[in-house]
mmCIF file of C-alpha atoms in Angstrom:
data_model
loop_
_atom_site.group_PDB
_atom_site.id
_atom_site.type_symbol
_atom_site.label_atom_id
_atom_site.label_comp_id
_atom_site.label_asym_id
_atom_site.label_seq_id
_atom_site.Cartn_x
_atom_site.Cartn_y
_atom_site.Cartn_z
ATOM 1 C CA UNK I 9 -13.041 -30.881 -14.963
ATOM 2 C CA UNK I 10 -9.485 -29.385 -13.918
ATOM 3 C CA UNK I 11 -9.664 -27.837 -10.483
ATOM 4 C CA UNK I 12 -9.128 -23.998 -10.408
ATOM 5 C CA UNK I 13 -6.123 -23.115 -8.277
ATOM 6 C CA UNK I 14 -6.589 -19.729 -6.737
ATOM 7 C CA UNK I 15 -4.121 -17.484 -5.222
ATOM 8 C CA UNK I 16 -6.035 -15.263 -2.732
ATOM 9 C CA UNK I 17 -4.651 -11.900 -1.562
ATOM 10 C CA UNK I 18 -4.932 -12.806 2.087
ATOM 11 C CA UNK I 19 -2.598 -14.710 4.133
ATOM 12 C CA UNK I 20 -3.565 -17.954 5.997
ATOM 13 C CA UNK I 21 -6.156 -17.009 8.338
ATOM 14 C CA UNK I 22 -5.350 -16.398 12.126
ATOM 15 C CA UNK I 23 -7.404 -15.680 15.056
ATOM 16 C CA UNK I 24 -7.078 -11.969 14.217
ATOM 17 C CA UNK I 25 -8.057 -12.252 10.619
ATOM 18 C CA UNK I 26 -11.250 -10.687 9.372
ATOM 19 C CA UNK I 27 -14.043 -13.345 9.997
ATOM 20 C CA UNK I 28 -15.267 -12.773 6.379
ATOM 21 C CA UNK I 29 -12.113 -13.839 5.032
ATOM 22 C CA UNK I 30 -11.717 -16.977 7.335
ATOM 23 C CA UNK I 31 -15.297 -18.016 6.592
ATOM 24 C CA UNK I 32 -14.849 -17.549 2.748
ATOM 25 C CA UNK I 33 -11.529 -19.371 2.840
ATOM 26 C CA UNK I 34 -13.128 -22.223 4.516
ATOM 27 C CA UNK I 35 -16.083 -22.382 2.159
ATOM 28 C CA UNK I 36 -13.672 -22.283 -0.836
ATOM 29 C CA UNK I 37 -11.686 -25.193 0.641
ATOM 30 C CA UNK I 38 -15.016 -27.208 1.069
ATOM 31 C CA UNK I 39 -15.917 -26.651 -2.518
ATOM 32 C CA UNK I 40 -14.910 -29.434 -5.127
ATOM 33 C CA UNK I 41 -12.953 -28.053 -7.995
ATOM 34 C CA UNK I 42 -11.253 -25.191 -5.947
ATOM 35 C CA UNK I 43 -7.683 -25.280 -4.707
ATOM 36 C CA UNK I 44 -6.817 -22.319 -2.380
ATOM 37 C CA UNK I 45 -3.306 -20.867 -2.103
ATOM 38 C CA UNK I 46 -3.077 -18.164 0.466
ATOM 39 C CA UNK I 47 -0.795 -15.196 -0.028
ATOM 40 C CA UNK I 48 2.909 -14.967 0.330
ATOM 41 C CA UNK I 49 5.214 -13.378 -2.011
ATOM 42 C CA UNK I 50 7.187 -16.596 -2.675
ATOM 43 C CA UNK I 51 3.764 -18.215 -3.817
ATOM 44 C CA UNK I 52 2.651 -15.059 -5.681
ATOM 45 C CA UNK I 53 5.903 -14.795 -7.628
ATOM 46 C CA UNK I 54 7.083 -18.451 -7.953
ATOM 47 C CA UNK I 55 4.012 -20.621 -7.231
ATOM 48 C CA UNK I 56 1.600 -22.170 -9.711
ATOM 49 C CA UNK I 57 -1.900 -20.815 -9.797
ATOM 50 C CA UNK I 58 -4.663 -20.093 -12.506
ATOM 51 C CA UNK I 59 -6.686 -17.162 -10.919
ATOM 52 C CA UNK I 60 -5.841 -14.400 -8.481
ATOM 53 C CA UNK I 61 -8.559 -13.207 -6.102
ATOM 54 C CA UNK I 62 -8.004 -9.870 -4.566
ATOM 55 C CA UNK I 63 -9.938 -8.543 -1.643
ATOM 56 C CA UNK I 64 -8.187 -5.393 -0.277
ATOM 57 C CA UNK I 65 -5.052 -5.122 -2.633
ATOM 58 C CA UNK I 66 -3.709 -2.399 -0.575
ATOM 59 C CA UNK I 67 -2.665 -5.201 1.892
ATOM 60 C CA UNK I 68 -0.310 -6.558 -0.559
ATOM 61 C CA UNK I 69 1.583 -3.200 -0.495
ATOM 62 C CA UNK I 70 2.125 -3.307 3.279
ATOM 63 C CA UNK I 71 1.068 -0.947 6.041
ATOM 64 C CA UNK I 72 2.091 2.712 6.461
ATOM 65 C CA UNK I 73 3.763 1.974 9.862
ATOM 66 C CA UNK I 74 6.713 -0.085 8.407
ATOM 67 C CA UNK I 75 10.142 1.517 7.851
ATOM 68 C CA UNK I 76 10.624 3.129 4.596
ATOM 69 C CA UNK I 77 13.090 0.401 3.322
ATOM 70 C CA UNK I 78 10.556 -2.237 4.172
ATOM 71 C CA UNK I 79 7.633 -0.269 2.437
ATOM 72 C CA UNK I 80 9.793 0.164 -0.737
ATOM 73 C CA UNK I 81 10.632 -3.555 -0.728
ATOM 74 C CA UNK I 82 6.832 -4.466 -0.587
ATOM 75 C CA UNK I 83 6.276 -2.078 -3.461
ATOM 76 C CA UNK I 84 8.825 -3.586 -5.565
ATOM 77 C CA UNK I 85 7.651 -7.056 -4.948
ATOM 78 C CA UNK I 86 3.986 -5.896 -5.673
ATOM 79 C CA UNK I 87 5.299 -4.378 -9.156
ATOM 80 C CA UNK I 88 6.982 -7.738 -9.906
ATOM 81 C CA UNK I 89 3.656 -9.548 -9.166
ATOM 82 C CA UNK I 90 1.879 -7.113 -11.318
ATOM 83 C CA UNK I 91 4.268 -7.645 -14.161
ATOM 84 C CA UNK I 92 3.977 -11.408 -13.897
ATOM 85 C CA UNK I 93 0.115 -11.061 -14.038
ATOM 86 C CA UNK I 94 0.383 -8.746 -17.003
ATOM 87 C CA UNK I 95 2.823 -10.945 -19.053
ATOM 88 C CA UNK I 96 1.043 -14.426 -18.129
ATOM 89 C CA UNK I 97 -2.331 -12.793 -18.595
ATOM 90 C CA UNK I 98 -3.439 -14.467 -15.383
ATOM 91 C CA UNK I 99 -7.104 -13.597 -14.741
ATOM 92 C CA UNK I 100 -7.702 -11.416 -11.678
ATOM 93 C CA UNK I 101 -10.967 -11.465 -9.662
ATOM 94 C CA UNK I 102 -11.618 -8.527 -7.277
ATOM 95 C CA UNK I 103 -14.171 -8.461 -4.481
ATOM 96 C CA UNK I 104 -15.238 -4.904 -4.209
ATOM 97 C CA UNK I 105 -15.372 -4.152 -0.399
ATOM 98 C CA UNK I 106 -14.497 -0.413 -0.968
ATOM 99 C CA UNK I 107 -15.526 1.838 -3.762
ATOM 100 C CA UNK I 108 -12.670 4.177 -3.546
ATOM 101 C CA UNK I 109 -8.852 4.014 -3.089
ATOM 102 C CA UNK I 110 -7.606 4.253 0.476
ATOM 103 C CA UNK I 111 -7.300 7.774 1.745
ATOM 104 C CA UNK I 112 -3.846 7.351 3.086
ATOM 105 C CA UNK I 113 -2.340 5.913 -0.173
ATOM 106 C CA UNK I 114 0.505 7.821 -1.606
ATOM 107 C CA UNK I 115 1.274 8.318 -5.311
ATOM 108 C CA UNK I 116 3.130 5.181 -5.845
ATOM 109 C CA UNK I 117 0.490 3.139 -3.987
ATOM 110 C CA UNK I 118 -2.156 4.579 -6.006
ATOM 111 C CA UNK I 119 -0.354 3.810 -9.214
ATOM 112 C CA UNK I 120 0.039 0.160 -8.254
ATOM 113 C CA UNK I 121 -3.654 -0.042 -7.055
ATOM 114 C CA UNK I 122 -4.735 1.325 -10.405
ATOM 115 C CA UNK I 123 -2.601 -1.273 -12.116
ATOM 116 C CA UNK I 124 -4.378 -4.072 -10.074
ATOM 117 C CA UNK I 125 -7.766 -2.338 -11.154
ATOM 118 C CA UNK I 126 -6.651 -2.497 -14.856
ATOM 119 C CA UNK I 127 -5.780 -6.114 -14.647
ATOM 120 C CA UNK I 128 -9.197 -7.104 -12.980
ATOM 121 C CA UNK I 129 -11.146 -9.496 -15.275
ATOM 122 C CA UNK I 130 -14.170 -9.838 -13.219
ATOM 123 C CA UNK I 131 -15.508 -8.242 -10.154
ATOM 124 C CA UNK I 132 -17.578 -9.643 -7.239
ATOM 125 C CA UNK I 133 -19.940 -7.200 -5.797
ATOM 126 C CA UNK I 134 -21.256 -7.542 -2.198
ATOM 127 C CA UNK I 135 -24.628 -5.763 -3.140
ATOM 128 C CA UNK I 136 -26.472 -4.749 -6.141
ATOM 129 C CA UNK I 137 -25.946 -0.987 -5.546
ATOM 130 C CA UNK I 138 -22.208 -1.238 -6.373
ATOM 131 C CA UNK I 139 -21.127 0.220 -9.727
ATOM 132 C CA UNK I 140 -18.717 -1.802 -11.694
ATOM 133 C CA UNK I 141 -16.363 -0.861 -14.535
ATOM 134 C CA UNK I 142 -16.531 -4.213 -16.226
ATOM 135 C CA UNK I 143 -18.196 -7.588 -15.830
ATOM 136 C CA UNK I 144 -19.535 -8.348 -12.364
ATOM 137 C CA UNK I 145 -21.408 -10.948 -10.222
ATOM 138 C CA UNK I 146 -23.263 -10.104 -6.985
ATOM 139 C CA UNK I 147 -22.425 -12.410 -4.077
ATOM 140 C CA UNK I 148 -23.965 -11.018 -0.848
ATOM 141 C CA UNK I 149 -21.750 -10.810 2.069
ATOM 142 C CA UNK I 150 -22.570 -13.748 4.443
ATOM 143 C CA UNK I 151 -23.840 -13.484 7.788
ATOM 144 C CA UNK I 152 -21.936 -14.330 10.980
ATOM 145 C CA UNK I 153 -24.395 -16.454 12.900
ATOM 146 C CA UNK I 154 -22.155 -19.538 12.676
ATOM 147 C CA UNK I 155 -18.987 -17.500 13.685
ATOM 148 C CA UNK I 156 -20.010 -15.516 16.694
ATOM 149 C CA UNK I 157 -21.089 -18.242 19.039
ATOM 150 C CA UNK I 158 -19.610 -17.083 22.439
ATOM 151 C CA UNK I 159 -21.732 -16.303 25.560
ATOM 152 C CA UNK I 160 -24.162 -13.436 25.233
ATOM 153 C CA UNK I 161 -24.654 -10.695 27.628
ATOM 154 C CA UNK I 162 -28.041 -9.744 28.970
ATOM 155 C CA UNK I 163 -29.281 -6.421 27.308
ATOM 156 C CA UNK I 164 -28.383 -3.303 29.432
ATOM 157 C CA UNK I 165 -31.344 -0.869 28.971
ATOM 158 C CA UNK I 166 -30.261 2.334 27.448
ATOM 159 C CA UNK I 167 -26.836 1.087 26.179
ATOM 160 C CA UNK I 168 -25.602 2.376 22.900
ATOM 161 C CA UNK I 169 -22.595 0.781 21.366
ATOM 162 C CA UNK I 170 -20.093 1.349 18.661
ATOM 163 C CA UNK I 171 -17.882 -1.605 17.907
ATOM 164 C CA UNK I 172 -15.296 -2.170 15.099
ATOM 165 C CA UNK I 173 -11.966 -0.638 14.011
ATOM 166 C CA UNK I 174 -11.957 3.136 14.943
ATOM 167 C CA UNK I 175 -10.951 5.150 11.692
ATOM 168 C CA UNK I 176 -11.505 8.745 10.813
ATOM 169 C CA UNK I 177 -14.273 8.019 8.160
ATOM 170 C CA UNK I 178 -16.237 6.043 10.677
ATOM 171 C CA UNK I 179 -17.339 9.210 12.530
ATOM 172 C CA UNK I 180 -16.692 7.938 16.140
ATOM 173 C CA UNK I 181 -15.862 11.526 17.186
ATOM 174 C CA UNK I 182 -19.223 12.772 16.065
ATOM 175 C CA UNK I 183 -20.898 9.878 17.855
ATOM 176 C CA UNK I 184 -19.304 10.961 21.279
ATOM 177 C CA UNK I 185 -20.202 14.603 20.645
ATOM 178 C CA UNK I 186 -23.816 13.752 19.761
ATOM 179 C CA UNK I 187 -24.174 11.507 22.709
ATOM 180 C CA UNK I 188 -22.866 14.062 25.159
ATOM 181 C CA UNK I 189 -25.623 16.399 23.959
ATOM 182 C CA UNK I 190 -28.291 13.688 25.166
ATOM 183 C CA UNK I 191 -29.595 14.880 28.455
ATOM 184 C CA UNK I 192 -30.862 11.555 29.664
ATOM 185 C CA UNK I 193 -28.510 10.283 32.471
ATOM 186 C CA UNK I 194 -29.985 6.764 32.274
ATOM 187 C CA UNK I 195 -28.286 6.142 28.878
ATOM 188 C CA UNK I 196 -24.744 4.943 28.307
ATOM 189 C CA UNK I 197 -22.405 4.756 25.454
ATOM 190 C CA UNK I 198 -19.576 2.337 24.781
ATOM 191 C CA UNK I 199 -16.773 2.558 22.210
ATOM 192 C CA UNK I 200 -15.006 -0.628 21.581
ATOM 193 C CA UNK I 201 -12.278 -1.380 18.923
ATOM 194 C CA UNK I 202 -8.752 -0.458 18.101
ATOM 195 C CA UNK I 203 -7.991 3.007 16.957
ATOM 196 C CA UNK I 204 -6.117 3.461 13.665
ATOM 197 C CA UNK I 205 -3.665 6.075 15.191
ATOM 198 C CA UNK I 206 -2.657 7.292 18.497
ATOM 199 C CA UNK I 207 -3.835 10.622 17.563
ATOM 200 C CA UNK I 208 -7.364 9.496 16.829
ATOM 201 C CA UNK I 209 -7.416 7.532 20.157
ATOM 202 C CA UNK I 210 -6.380 10.726 22.035
ATOM 203 C CA UNK I 211 -8.988 12.916 20.272
ATOM 204 C CA UNK I 212 -11.690 10.357 21.253
ATOM 205 C CA UNK I 213 -10.453 10.106 24.814
ATOM 206 C CA UNK I 214 -10.417 14.064 25.062
ATOM 207 C CA UNK I 215 -13.977 14.259 23.659
ATOM 208 C CA UNK I 216 -15.312 11.577 26.139
ATOM 209 C CA UNK I 217 -13.626 12.981 29.037
ATOM 210 C CA UNK I 218 -15.752 14.362 31.918
ATOM 211 C CA UNK I 219 -18.963 12.317 30.850
ATOM 212 C CA UNK I 220 -19.031 9.106 33.031
ATOM 213 C CA UNK I 221 -21.752 7.770 30.884
ATOM 214 C CA UNK I 222 -19.069 7.125 28.025
ATOM 215 C CA UNK I 223 -16.661 4.083 28.456
ATOM 216 C CA UNK I 224 -13.847 3.436 25.908
ATOM 217 C CA UNK I 225 -12.005 0.317 25.029
ATOM 218 C CA UNK I 226 -9.723 1.379 22.277
ATOM 219 C CA UNK I 227 -8.098 -1.957 21.693
ATOM 220 C CA UNK I 228 -8.539 -5.261 19.821
ATOM 221 C CA UNK I 229 -11.632 -7.241 20.854
ATOM 222 C CA UNK I 230 -11.449 -11.078 20.776
ATOM 223 C CA UNK I 231 -14.468 -12.770 19.115
ATOM 224 C CA UNK I 232 -15.914 -13.585 22.589
ATOM 225 C CA UNK I 233 -15.606 -10.055 23.846
ATOM 226 C CA UNK I 234 -17.152 -8.769 20.819
ATOM 227 C CA UNK I 235 -20.121 -10.970 21.177
ATOM 228 C CA UNK I 236 -20.518 -9.908 24.932
ATOM 229 C CA UNK I 237 -20.091 -6.251 24.005
ATOM 230 C CA UNK I 238 -22.655 -6.227 21.101
ATOM 231 C CA UNK I 239 -25.291 -8.274 22.936
ATOM 232 C CA UNK I 240 -25.070 -6.049 25.942
ATOM 233 C CA UNK I 241 -26.232 -3.153 23.708
ATOM 234 C CA UNK I 242 -29.846 -2.094 23.226
ATOM 235 C CA UNK I 243 -28.727 -0.440 19.887
ATOM 236 C CA UNK I 244 -25.395 -0.643 17.975
ATOM 237 C CA UNK I 245 -24.572 2.539 16.389
ATOM 238 C CA UNK I 246 -22.283 2.863 13.390
ATOM 239 C CA UNK I 247 -22.121 6.527 12.625
ATOM 240 C CA UNK I 248 -19.909 6.329 9.582
ATOM 241 C CA UNK I 249 -19.483 9.303 7.271
ATOM 242 C CA UNK I 250 -19.426 7.053 4.275
ATOM 243 C CA UNK I 251 -20.833 3.431 4.336
ATOM 244 C CA UNK I 252 -21.157 1.119 1.477
ATOM 245 C CA UNK I 253 -20.402 -2.402 2.617
ATOM 246 C CA UNK I 254 -20.078 -3.102 6.362
ATOM 247 C CA UNK I 255 -19.096 -6.313 8.146
ATOM 248 C CA UNK I 256 -19.945 -4.561 11.483
ATOM 249 C CA UNK I 257 -23.637 -4.086 10.499
ATOM 250 C CA UNK I 258 -23.890 -7.959 9.757
ATOM 251 C CA UNK I 259 -22.017 -8.889 12.796
ATOM 252 C CA UNK I 260 -24.555 -6.764 14.954
ATOM 253 C CA UNK I 261 -27.552 -8.191 13.121
ATOM 254 C CA UNK I 262 -26.201 -11.704 13.236
ATOM 255 C CA UNK I 263 -26.197 -11.294 16.980
ATOM 256 C CA UNK I 264 -29.759 -10.021 16.952
ATOM 257 C CA UNK I 265 -29.107 -6.465 17.830
ATOM 258 C CA UNK I 266 -30.585 -3.652 15.967
ATOM 259 C CA UNK I 267 -28.363 -0.878 14.287
ATOM 260 C CA UNK I 268 -28.313 2.671 13.576
ATOM 261 C CA UNK I 269 -26.422 3.558 10.358
ATOM 262 C CA UNK I 270 -26.186 6.162 7.686
ATOM 263 C CA UNK I 271 -29.093 6.706 5.360
ATOM 264 C CA UNK I 272 -27.991 5.035 2.000
ATOM 265 C CA UNK I 273 -29.631 2.928 -0.603
ATOM 266 C CA UNK I 274 -27.655 0.005 0.421
ATOM 267 C CA UNK I 275 -28.857 0.311 4.077
ATOM 268 C CA UNK I 276 -32.325 0.848 2.721
ATOM 269 C CA UNK I 277 -32.118 -2.463 0.819
ATOM 270 C CA UNK I 278 -30.691 -4.147 3.943
ATOM 271 C CA UNK I 279 -33.653 -2.811 6.130
ATOM 272 C CA UNK I 280 -36.058 -4.268 3.658
ATOM 273 C CA UNK I 281 -34.268 -7.590 3.490
ATOM 274 C CA UNK I 282 -34.009 -8.338 7.201
ATOM 275 C CA UNK I 283 -37.454 -6.995 8.198
ATOM 276 C CA UNK I 284 -38.902 -4.077 10.271
ATOM 277 C CA UNK I 285 -37.319 -2.627 13.323
ATOM 278 C CA UNK I 286 -33.685 -3.953 12.819
ATOM 279 C CA UNK I 287 -32.014 -1.273 10.661
ATOM 280 C CA UNK I 288 -32.602 2.405 11.496
ATOM 281 C CA UNK I 289 -30.876 5.211 9.654
ATOM 282 C CA UNK I 290 -29.933 8.955 10.012
ATOM 283 C CA UNK I 291 -29.279 11.570 7.418
ATOM 284 C CA UNK I 292 -26.346 14.106 7.393
ATOM 285 C CA UNK I 293 -24.367 14.622 10.465
ATOM 286 C CA UNK I 294 -25.340 12.295 13.586
ATOM 287 C CA UNK I 295 -27.386 14.208 16.142
ATOM 288 C CA UNK I 296 -28.516 13.564 19.713
ATOM 289 C CA UNK I 297 -32.042 13.588 18.304
ATOM 290 C CA UNK I 298 -31.088 10.711 15.959
ATOM 291 C CA UNK I 299 -29.849 8.701 18.940
ATOM 292 C CA UNK I 300 -32.885 9.282 21.077
ATOM 293 C CA UNK I 301 -35.187 8.713 18.158
ATOM 294 C CA UNK I 302 -33.543 5.288 17.178
ATOM 295 C CA UNK I 303 -33.721 4.172 20.717
ATOM 296 C CA UNK I 304 -37.367 4.902 20.959
ATOM 297 C CA UNK I 305 -37.788 2.975 17.795
ATOM 298 C CA UNK I 306 -36.024 -0.243 18.842
ATOM 299 C CA UNK I 307 -38.154 -0.424 21.846
ATOM 300 C CA UNK I 308 -41.191 -1.003 19.728
ATOM 301 C CA UNK I 309 -42.091 -4.753 18.929
ATOM 302 C CA UNK I 310 -40.186 -6.368 16.139
ATOM 303 C CA UNK I 311 -39.574 -9.945 14.987
ATOM 304 C CA UNK I 312 -37.557 -12.101 17.189
ATOM 305 C CA UNK I 313 -34.432 -12.133 14.829
ATOM 306 C CA UNK I 314 -33.474 -10.269 11.494
ATOM 307 C CA UNK I 315 -33.994 -12.240 8.259
ATOM 308 C CA UNK I 316 -30.481 -13.326 7.156
ATOM 309 C CA UNK I 317 -31.182 -16.470 5.228
ATOM 310 C CA UNK I 318 -30.139 -15.047 1.904
ATOM 311 C CA UNK I 319 -26.716 -14.551 3.443
ATOM 312 C CA UNK I 320 -26.072 -18.201 4.222
ATOM 313 C CA UNK I 321 -22.568 -19.494 3.331
ATOM 314 C CA UNK I 322 -23.692 -22.809 1.990
ATOM 315 C CA UNK I 323 -23.551 -21.732 -1.559
ATOM 316 C CA UNK I 324 -20.643 -19.171 -1.261
ATOM 317 C CA UNK I 325 -17.888 -21.486 -2.490
ATOM 318 C CA UNK I 326 -19.808 -22.569 -5.546
ATOM 319 C CA UNK I 327 -20.848 -19.031 -6.297
ATOM 320 C CA UNK I 328 -17.145 -18.058 -6.173
ATOM 321 C CA UNK I 329 -16.025 -21.065 -8.232
ATOM 322 C CA UNK I 330 -18.523 -20.053 -11.076
ATOM 323 C CA UNK I 331 -16.742 -16.476 -11.067
ATOM 324 C CA UNK I 332 -13.424 -17.927 -11.374
ATOM 325 C CA UNK I 333 -14.443 -20.135 -14.338
ATOM 326 C CA UNK I 334 -15.935 -17.138 -16.016
ATOM 327 C CA UNK I 335 -12.732 -15.186 -15.438
ATOM 328 C CA UNK I 336 -10.598 -17.922 -16.956
ATOM 329 C CA UNK I 337 -12.910 -18.039 -19.924
ATOM 330 C CA UNK I 338 -12.599 -14.358 -20.565
ATOM 331 C CA UNK I 339 -8.705 -14.542 -20.142
ATOM 332 C CA UNK I 340 -8.541 -17.334 -22.547
ATOM 333 C CA UNK I 341 -10.500 -15.238 -25.206
ATOM 334 C CA UNK I 342 -8.033 -12.360 -24.671
ATOM 335 C CA UNK I 343 -10.827 -10.117 -22.996
ATOM 336 C CA UNK I 344 -10.052 -7.816 -20.181
ATOM 337 C CA UNK I 345 -12.520 -5.854 -18.044
#
């Protein structure tokens, strides 16, 4: 059977690339019948491929911090790519990481992102709770047990830890405020991860000022630093205002650390999947009582490790290849999602 040549929306993985993308790219390259072409505008506009696989299509449009001329050039190139995909009827597969458009996308960016959506032939869902506007296949987000292999830290009693990119919707400001209302001086809170803006970093720094129990590292974490930071925690707290899919949750669980996350159906499913004592939830705005209650809960007996067998990477490449072939068959029949 002819191999499927797939153009992915990510560039060639580097040390700072999202581990999910790096591990998936490696899994695809190990899979007979798949040829991976990582993204560049030269390969996208002039190269040869039979399927496009999108993850976060907004990355194709560029980041908001670039000069206006650079952003406009990226938008023009994206429009040319979209025109090529439209005219050639190239099937587009989309992994649904986020269920809404980026909050900071402008009108033209939203127009281009909706164009990508209209061209999507088949969607890959990371959980069964995600709604899809068309044909879809669920391929669960893989675990990180084989990725985060650096030295682990001894657990620090009473240590609460946030880790990951700091964005407004992730509720880190509310976490700091809730923690400062906790009267127990034996507890500590760490915030580790690069902030999405200088203003947000300044806000969090101001909120934490005056409480020596709170430590901030608002910068990039290497893999080894992330392992050391997460494993030192008694509880990892991810206080997102909205959470649907989260690699940070799986990173913590892959390192055998319990998590406190928003109460959602997806997180309830995850709690049932991994076993009792690993996933704790809060409803509404995070409070000091939520933090104290979750910490008390994680001190009760639980299994030695969360159950993540269903998220092994061994079959990921073959599962994606099956989706690519489905998308090609639909495109050949003239059907769009």
